[in-house]
Short mmCIF file of C-alpha atoms in Angstrom, two decimals:
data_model
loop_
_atom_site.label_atom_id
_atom_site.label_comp_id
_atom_site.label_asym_id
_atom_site.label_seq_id
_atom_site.Cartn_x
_atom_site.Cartn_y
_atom_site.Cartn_z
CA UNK C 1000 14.25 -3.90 -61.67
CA UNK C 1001 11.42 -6.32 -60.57
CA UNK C 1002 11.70 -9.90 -61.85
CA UNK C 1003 7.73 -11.39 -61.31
CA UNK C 1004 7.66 -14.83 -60.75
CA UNK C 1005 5.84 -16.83 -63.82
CA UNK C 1006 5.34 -19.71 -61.94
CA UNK C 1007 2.74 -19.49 -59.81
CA UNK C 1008 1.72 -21.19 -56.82
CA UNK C 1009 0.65 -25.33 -57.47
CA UNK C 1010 -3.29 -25.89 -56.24
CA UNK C 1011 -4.11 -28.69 -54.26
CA UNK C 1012 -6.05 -30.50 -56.65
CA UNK C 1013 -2.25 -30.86 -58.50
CA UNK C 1014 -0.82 -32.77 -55.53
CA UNK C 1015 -2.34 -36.43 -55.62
CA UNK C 1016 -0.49 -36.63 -59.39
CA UNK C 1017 2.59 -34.05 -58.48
CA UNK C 1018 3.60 -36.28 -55.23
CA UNK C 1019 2.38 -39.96 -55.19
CA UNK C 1020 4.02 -41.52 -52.48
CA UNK C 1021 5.84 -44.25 -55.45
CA UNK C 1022 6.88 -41.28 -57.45
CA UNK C 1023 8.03 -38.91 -55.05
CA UNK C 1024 10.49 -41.74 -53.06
CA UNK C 1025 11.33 -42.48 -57.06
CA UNK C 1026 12.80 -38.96 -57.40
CA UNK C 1027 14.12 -38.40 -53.89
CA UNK C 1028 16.02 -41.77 -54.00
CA UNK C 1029 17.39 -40.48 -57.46
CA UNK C 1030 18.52 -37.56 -56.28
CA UNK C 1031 21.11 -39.17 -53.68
CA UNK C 1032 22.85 -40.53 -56.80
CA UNK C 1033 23.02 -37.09 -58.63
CA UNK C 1034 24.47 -35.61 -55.05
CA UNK C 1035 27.00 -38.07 -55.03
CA UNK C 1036 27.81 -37.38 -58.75
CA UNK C 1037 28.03 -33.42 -57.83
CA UNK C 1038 29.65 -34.12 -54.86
CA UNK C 1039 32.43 -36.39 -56.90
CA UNK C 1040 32.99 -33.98 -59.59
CA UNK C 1041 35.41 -31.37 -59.64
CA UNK C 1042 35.48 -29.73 -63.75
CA UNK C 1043 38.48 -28.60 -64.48
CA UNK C 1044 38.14 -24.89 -64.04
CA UNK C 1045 40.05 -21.54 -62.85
CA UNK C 1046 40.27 -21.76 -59.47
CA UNK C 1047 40.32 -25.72 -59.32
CA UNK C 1048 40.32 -26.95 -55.70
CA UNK C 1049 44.57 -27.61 -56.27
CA UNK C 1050 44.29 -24.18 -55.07
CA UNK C 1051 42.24 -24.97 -52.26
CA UNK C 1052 43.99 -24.48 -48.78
CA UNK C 1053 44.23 -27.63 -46.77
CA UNK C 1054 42.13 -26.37 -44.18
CA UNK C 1055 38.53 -27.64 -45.55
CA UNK C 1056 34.79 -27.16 -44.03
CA UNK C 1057 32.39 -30.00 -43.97
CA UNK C 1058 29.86 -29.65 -47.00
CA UNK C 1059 26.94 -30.11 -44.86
CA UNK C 1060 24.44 -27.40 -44.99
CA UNK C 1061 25.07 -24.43 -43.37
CA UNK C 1062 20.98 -23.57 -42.64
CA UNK C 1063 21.12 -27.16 -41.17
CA UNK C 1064 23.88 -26.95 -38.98
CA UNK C 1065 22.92 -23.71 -37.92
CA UNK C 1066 19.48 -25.04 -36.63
CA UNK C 1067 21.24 -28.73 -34.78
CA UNK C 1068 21.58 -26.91 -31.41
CA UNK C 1069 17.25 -26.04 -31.63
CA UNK C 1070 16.62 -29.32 -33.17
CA UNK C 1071 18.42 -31.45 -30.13
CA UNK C 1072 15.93 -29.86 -27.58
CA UNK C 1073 12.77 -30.13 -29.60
CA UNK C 1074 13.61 -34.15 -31.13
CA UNK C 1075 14.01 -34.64 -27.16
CA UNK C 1076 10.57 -32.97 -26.81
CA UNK C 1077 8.72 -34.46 -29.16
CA UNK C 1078 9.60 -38.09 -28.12
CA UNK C 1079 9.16 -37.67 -24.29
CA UNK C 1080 5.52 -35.71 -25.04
CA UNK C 1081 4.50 -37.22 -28.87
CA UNK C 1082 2.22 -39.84 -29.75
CA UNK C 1083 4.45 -43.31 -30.32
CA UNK C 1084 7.27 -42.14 -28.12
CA UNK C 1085 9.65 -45.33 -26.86
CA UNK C 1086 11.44 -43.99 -24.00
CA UNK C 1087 11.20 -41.74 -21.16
CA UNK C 1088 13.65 -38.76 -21.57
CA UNK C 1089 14.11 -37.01 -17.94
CA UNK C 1090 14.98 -33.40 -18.88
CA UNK C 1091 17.59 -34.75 -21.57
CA UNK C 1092 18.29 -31.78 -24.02
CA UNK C 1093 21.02 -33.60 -25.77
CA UNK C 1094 21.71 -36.39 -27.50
CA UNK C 1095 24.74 -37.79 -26.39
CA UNK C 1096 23.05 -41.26 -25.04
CA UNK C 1097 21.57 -41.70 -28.61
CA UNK C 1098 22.82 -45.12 -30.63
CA UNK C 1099 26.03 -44.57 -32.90
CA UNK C 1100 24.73 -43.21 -36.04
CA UNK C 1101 27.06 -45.71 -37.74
CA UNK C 1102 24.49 -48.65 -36.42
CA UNK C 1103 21.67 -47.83 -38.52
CA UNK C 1104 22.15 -49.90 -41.20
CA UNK C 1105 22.64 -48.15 -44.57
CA UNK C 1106 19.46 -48.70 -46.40
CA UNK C 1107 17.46 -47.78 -43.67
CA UNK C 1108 18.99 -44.52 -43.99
CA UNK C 1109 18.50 -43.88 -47.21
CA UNK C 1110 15.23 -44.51 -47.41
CA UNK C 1111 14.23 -42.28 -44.58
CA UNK C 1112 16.27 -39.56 -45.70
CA UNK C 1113 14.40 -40.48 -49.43
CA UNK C 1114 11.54 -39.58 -47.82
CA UNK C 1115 12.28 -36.98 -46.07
CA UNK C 1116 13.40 -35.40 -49.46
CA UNK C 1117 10.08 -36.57 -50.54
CA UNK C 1118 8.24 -34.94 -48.02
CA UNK C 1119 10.32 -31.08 -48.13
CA UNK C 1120 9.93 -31.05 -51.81
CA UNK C 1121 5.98 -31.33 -51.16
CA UNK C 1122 6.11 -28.71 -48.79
CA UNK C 1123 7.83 -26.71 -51.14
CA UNK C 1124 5.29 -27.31 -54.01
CA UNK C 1125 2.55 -26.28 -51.84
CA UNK C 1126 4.03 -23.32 -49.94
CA UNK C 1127 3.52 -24.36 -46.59
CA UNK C 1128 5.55 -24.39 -43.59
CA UNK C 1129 6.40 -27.71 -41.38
CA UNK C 1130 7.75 -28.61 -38.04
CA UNK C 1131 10.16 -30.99 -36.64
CA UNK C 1132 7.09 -32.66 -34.53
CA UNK C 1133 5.94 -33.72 -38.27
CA UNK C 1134 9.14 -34.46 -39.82
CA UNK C 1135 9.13 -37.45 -37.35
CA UNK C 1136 6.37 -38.92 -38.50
CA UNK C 1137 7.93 -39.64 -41.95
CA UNK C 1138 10.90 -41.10 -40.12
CA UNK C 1139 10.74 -44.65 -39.19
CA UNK C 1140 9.87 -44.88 -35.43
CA UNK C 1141 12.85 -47.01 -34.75
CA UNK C 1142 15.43 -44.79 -36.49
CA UNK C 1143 13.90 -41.57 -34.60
CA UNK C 1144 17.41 -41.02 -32.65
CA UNK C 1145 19.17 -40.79 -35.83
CA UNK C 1146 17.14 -37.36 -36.72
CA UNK C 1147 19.42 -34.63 -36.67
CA UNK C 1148 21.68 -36.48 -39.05
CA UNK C 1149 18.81 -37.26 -41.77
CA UNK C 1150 17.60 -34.01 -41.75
CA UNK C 1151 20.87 -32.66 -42.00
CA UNK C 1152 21.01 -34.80 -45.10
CA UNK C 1153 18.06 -34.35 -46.41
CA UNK C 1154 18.29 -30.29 -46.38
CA UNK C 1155 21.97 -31.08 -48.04
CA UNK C 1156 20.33 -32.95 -50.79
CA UNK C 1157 17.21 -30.22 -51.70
CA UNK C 1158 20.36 -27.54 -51.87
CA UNK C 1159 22.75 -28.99 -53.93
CA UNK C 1160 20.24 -30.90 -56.52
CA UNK C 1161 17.69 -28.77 -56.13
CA UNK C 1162 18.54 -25.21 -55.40
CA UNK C 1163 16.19 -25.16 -52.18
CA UNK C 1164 17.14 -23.91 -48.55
CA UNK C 1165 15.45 -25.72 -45.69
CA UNK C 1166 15.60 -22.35 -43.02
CA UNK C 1167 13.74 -22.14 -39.76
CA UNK C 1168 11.49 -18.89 -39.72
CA UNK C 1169 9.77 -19.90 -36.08
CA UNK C 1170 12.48 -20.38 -33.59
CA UNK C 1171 9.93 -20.62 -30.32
CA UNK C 1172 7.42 -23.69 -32.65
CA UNK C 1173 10.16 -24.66 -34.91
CA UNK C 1174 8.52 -24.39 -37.75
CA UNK C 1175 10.57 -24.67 -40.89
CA UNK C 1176 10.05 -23.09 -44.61
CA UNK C 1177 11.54 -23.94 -47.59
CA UNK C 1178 13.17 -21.14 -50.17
CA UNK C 1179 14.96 -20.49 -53.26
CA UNK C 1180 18.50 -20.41 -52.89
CA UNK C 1181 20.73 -17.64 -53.44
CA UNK C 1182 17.91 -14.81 -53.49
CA UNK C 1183 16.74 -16.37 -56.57
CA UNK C 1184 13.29 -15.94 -57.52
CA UNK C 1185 12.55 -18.63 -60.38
CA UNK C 1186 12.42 -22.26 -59.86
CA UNK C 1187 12.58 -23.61 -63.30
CA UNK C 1188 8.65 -24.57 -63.22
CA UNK C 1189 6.54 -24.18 -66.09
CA UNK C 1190 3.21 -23.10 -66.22
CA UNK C 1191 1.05 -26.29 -65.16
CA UNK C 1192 4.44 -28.89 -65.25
CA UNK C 1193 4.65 -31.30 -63.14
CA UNK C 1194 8.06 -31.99 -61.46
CA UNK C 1195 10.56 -30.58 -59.20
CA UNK C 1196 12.59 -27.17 -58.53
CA UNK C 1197 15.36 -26.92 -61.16
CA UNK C 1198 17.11 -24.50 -59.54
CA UNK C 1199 19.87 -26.23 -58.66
CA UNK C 1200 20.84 -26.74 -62.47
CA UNK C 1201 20.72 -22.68 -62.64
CA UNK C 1202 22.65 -22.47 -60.00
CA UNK C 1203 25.76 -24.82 -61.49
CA UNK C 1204 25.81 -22.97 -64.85
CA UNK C 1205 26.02 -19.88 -63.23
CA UNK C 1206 28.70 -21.09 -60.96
CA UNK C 1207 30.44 -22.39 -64.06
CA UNK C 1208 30.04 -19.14 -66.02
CA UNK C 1209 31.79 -17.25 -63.21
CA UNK C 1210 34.21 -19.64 -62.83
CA UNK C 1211 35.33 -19.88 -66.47
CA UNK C 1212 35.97 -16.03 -66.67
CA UNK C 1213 32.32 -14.84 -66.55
CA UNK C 1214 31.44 -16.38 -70.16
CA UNK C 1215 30.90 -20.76 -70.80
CA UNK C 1216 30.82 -22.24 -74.03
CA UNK C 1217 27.91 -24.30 -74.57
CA UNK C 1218 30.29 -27.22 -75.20
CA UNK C 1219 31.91 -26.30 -71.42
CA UNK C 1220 28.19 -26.15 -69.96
CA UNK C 1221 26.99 -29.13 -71.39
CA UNK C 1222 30.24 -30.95 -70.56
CA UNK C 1223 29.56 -30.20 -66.50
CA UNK C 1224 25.89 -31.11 -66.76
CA UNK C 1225 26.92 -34.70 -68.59
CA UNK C 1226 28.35 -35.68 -64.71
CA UNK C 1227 25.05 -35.40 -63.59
CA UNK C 1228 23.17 -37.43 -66.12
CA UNK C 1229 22.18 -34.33 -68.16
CA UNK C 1230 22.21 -34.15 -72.12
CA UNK C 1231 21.44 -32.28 -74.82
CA UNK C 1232 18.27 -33.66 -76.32
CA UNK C 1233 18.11 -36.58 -73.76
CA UNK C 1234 15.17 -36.85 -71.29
CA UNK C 1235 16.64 -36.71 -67.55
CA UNK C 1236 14.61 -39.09 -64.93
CA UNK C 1237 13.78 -35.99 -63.01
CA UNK C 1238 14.90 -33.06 -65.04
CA UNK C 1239 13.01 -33.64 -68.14
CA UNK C 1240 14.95 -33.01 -71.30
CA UNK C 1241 16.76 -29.92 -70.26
CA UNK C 1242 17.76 -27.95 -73.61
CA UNK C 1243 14.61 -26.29 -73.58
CA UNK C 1244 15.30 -25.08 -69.92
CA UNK C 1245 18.59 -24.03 -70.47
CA UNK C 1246 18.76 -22.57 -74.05
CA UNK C 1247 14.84 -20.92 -73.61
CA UNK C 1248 13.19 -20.50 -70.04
CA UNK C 1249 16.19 -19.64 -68.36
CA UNK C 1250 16.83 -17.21 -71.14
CA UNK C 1251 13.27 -15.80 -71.45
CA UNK C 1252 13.78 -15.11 -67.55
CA UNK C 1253 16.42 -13.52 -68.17
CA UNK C 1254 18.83 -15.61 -66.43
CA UNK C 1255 21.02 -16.58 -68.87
CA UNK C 1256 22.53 -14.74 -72.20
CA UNK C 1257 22.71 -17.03 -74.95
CA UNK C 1258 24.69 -15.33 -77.76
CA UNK C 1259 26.82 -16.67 -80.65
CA UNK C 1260 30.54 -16.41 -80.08
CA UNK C 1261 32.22 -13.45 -82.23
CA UNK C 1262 34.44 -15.28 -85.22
CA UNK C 1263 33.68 -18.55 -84.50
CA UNK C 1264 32.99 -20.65 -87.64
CA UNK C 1265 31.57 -23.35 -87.63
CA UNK C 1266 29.53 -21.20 -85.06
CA UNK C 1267 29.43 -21.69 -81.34
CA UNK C 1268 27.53 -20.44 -78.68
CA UNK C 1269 28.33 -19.25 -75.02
CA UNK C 1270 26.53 -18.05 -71.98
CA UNK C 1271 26.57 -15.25 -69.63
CA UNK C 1272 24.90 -14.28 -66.84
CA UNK C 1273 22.08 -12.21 -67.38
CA UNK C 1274 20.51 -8.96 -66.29
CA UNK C 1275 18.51 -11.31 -63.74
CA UNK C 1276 21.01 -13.42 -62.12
CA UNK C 1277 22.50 -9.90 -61.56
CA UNK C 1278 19.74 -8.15 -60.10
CA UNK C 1279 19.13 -11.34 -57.78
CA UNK C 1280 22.36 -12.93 -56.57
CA UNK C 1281 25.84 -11.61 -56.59
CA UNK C 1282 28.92 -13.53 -57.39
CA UNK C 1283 30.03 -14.15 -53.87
CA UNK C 1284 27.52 -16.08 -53.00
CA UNK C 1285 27.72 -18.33 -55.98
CA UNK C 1286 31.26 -18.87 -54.56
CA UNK C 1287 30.13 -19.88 -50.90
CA UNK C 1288 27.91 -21.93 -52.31
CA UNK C 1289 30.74 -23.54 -54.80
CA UNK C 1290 32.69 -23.40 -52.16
CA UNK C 1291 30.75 -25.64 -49.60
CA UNK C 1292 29.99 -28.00 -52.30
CA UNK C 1293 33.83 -28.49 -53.01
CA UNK C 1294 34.60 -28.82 -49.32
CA UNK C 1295 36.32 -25.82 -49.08
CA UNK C 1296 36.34 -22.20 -48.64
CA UNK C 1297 35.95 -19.22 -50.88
CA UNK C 1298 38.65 -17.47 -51.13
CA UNK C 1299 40.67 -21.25 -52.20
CA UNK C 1300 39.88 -20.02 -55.07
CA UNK C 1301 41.45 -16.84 -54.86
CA UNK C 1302 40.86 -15.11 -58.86
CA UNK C 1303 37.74 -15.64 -58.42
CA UNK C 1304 37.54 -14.48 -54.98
CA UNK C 1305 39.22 -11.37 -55.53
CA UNK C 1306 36.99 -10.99 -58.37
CA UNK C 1307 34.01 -11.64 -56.29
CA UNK C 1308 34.70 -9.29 -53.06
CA UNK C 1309 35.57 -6.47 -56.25
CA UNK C 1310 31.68 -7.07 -57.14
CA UNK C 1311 30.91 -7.09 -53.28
CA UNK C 1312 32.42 -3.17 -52.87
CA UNK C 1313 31.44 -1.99 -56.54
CA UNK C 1314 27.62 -2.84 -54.78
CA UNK C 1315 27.90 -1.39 -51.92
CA UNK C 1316 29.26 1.81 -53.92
CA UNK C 1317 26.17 1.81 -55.75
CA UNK C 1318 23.73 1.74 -53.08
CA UNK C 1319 25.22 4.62 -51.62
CA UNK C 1320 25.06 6.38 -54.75
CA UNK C 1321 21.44 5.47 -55.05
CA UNK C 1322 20.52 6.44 -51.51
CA UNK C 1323 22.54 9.48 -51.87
CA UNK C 1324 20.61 10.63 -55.40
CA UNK C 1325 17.43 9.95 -53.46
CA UNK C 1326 18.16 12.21 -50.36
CA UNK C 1327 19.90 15.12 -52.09
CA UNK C 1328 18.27 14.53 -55.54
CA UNK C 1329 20.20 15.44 -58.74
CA UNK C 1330 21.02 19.07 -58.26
CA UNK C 1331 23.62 17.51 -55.71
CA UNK C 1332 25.94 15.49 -57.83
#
């Protein structure tokens, strides 16, 4: 089933108000605090990391990790051949002679990684690609050797908060897009709103439904969402007042399904994933993605492991079913 996007593409004339220089660092900047918070919290669920083995994997992304090796060569490039470059680089392809990271002083780092949040979230409202040539410009020319790491923290930051992947789609220019995580199709954007991705909230109450036995309470939802700032009722800095998202768009989308809990008096409510989330991401990669955040690996948490490489081969089944039925047609079965 086809899922059309609602939100469509933002015009240019909505980018002097959507990204302001002030506003944009605002939000970026805010964001580190909510990573922290996601990255601190661990909600007591099936599958808590107790379970975890000891053997851990760094939580840094994986698209930025992957793409360190390409970056080296073309940071190296770029300064020995760019306008503003300081040094002469010889053929150097790595960057071993580069300053300890641990010498740029804190603030400095935050603020160009702020802004390099700033400046990936624009690219994502406006659908365009960018290049590592023009991520350093928005990096301070005297913190250019510390790229690799910002960027690596920067592409951390748009997937955990906000449900983005920073993936490079030109190896040979470097040229880097930005996408919806998890084959996900919806961003959370309204119609003519002005704001950020909210994908990344999706993408923790889905993660939470799965994890609580493939049904959440409201109560259970809202109670994860409180770590990050997020109420009932209450507006969020960058979120907006997210009840309406929750309870409506990502129910209209089909997302989410909101239902009243059978017997339950004074009534409650619960959530499921819906026909959407279904159709669009699987439950394994909702646990690689848990997973990373956690600092772990999937199967530490092995119910819902088990669970998810179950949903993995019931899949597969039906796509060979499906091919099957259209080669041989129904006379066959």
């Amino acid at each position: 089933m086809a899922f059309p996007q609602k939100n469509p593409q933002s015009s240019p004339d909505q980018l002097p108000q959507t990204h302001s220089e002030t506003q944009g660092l605002e939000v970026a900047q805010e964001s580190k605090a909510l990573e922290e918070a996601s990255l601190s919290s661990h909600p007591e669920m099936p599958g808590n990391l107790k379970e975890a083995p000891d053997a851990a994997i760094p939580s840094t992304s994986q698209s930025a990790q992957s793409s360190s090796s390409s970056i080296v060569t073309t940071v190296s490039s770029s300064r020995k051949y760019g306008e503003g470059s300081s040094r002469e680089e010889e053929g150097d392809s790595t960057l071993e002679a580069d300053p300890d990271p641990k010498n740029v002083p804190k603030d400095a780092e935050d603020e160009n990684v702020a802004s390099l949040v700033n400046y990936l979230l624009f690219k994502y409202q406006i659908k365009a690609i960018t290049t590592i040539e023009d991520m350093l410009k928005i990096i301070s020319k005297e913190y250019e050797d510390h790229f690799i790491e910002m960027f690596q923290r920067a592409c951390e930051r748009l997937e955990i908060i906000f449900g983005l992947d920073v993936k490079e789609v030109d190896p040979y220019n470097h040229c880097y897009a930005i996408f919806i995580k998890l084959g996900l199709t919806y961003d959370g954007m309204q119609h003519g709103e002005v704001g950020v991705p909210k994908t990344g909230i999706l993408i923790l109450i889905l993660a939470v439904i799965f994890m609580r036995g493939n049904r959440a309470t409201e109560q259970e939802i809202w109670d994860v969402l409180s770590v990050m700032g997020l109420y009932s009722g209450k507006k969020h800095y960058i979120f907006g007042e997210p009840r309406e998202l929750i309870t409506k768009y990502f129910v209209e989308e089909e997302y989410l399904n909101y239902r009243k809990v059978a017997n339950s008096d004074p009534a409650q409510f619960e959530f499921l994933w819906g026909p959407r989330a279904h159709a669009e991401t699987t439950k394994m990669q909702v646990l690689k993605f848990l997973a990373k955040v956690h600092g772990t690996i999937p199967c530490g948490f092995p119910s819902q492991y088990e669970e998810a490489l179950r949903d993995e081969e019931e899949r597969t089944r039906e796509k060979v079913w499906a091919m099957d039925f259209d080669l041989h047609g129904p006379s066959h079965f």
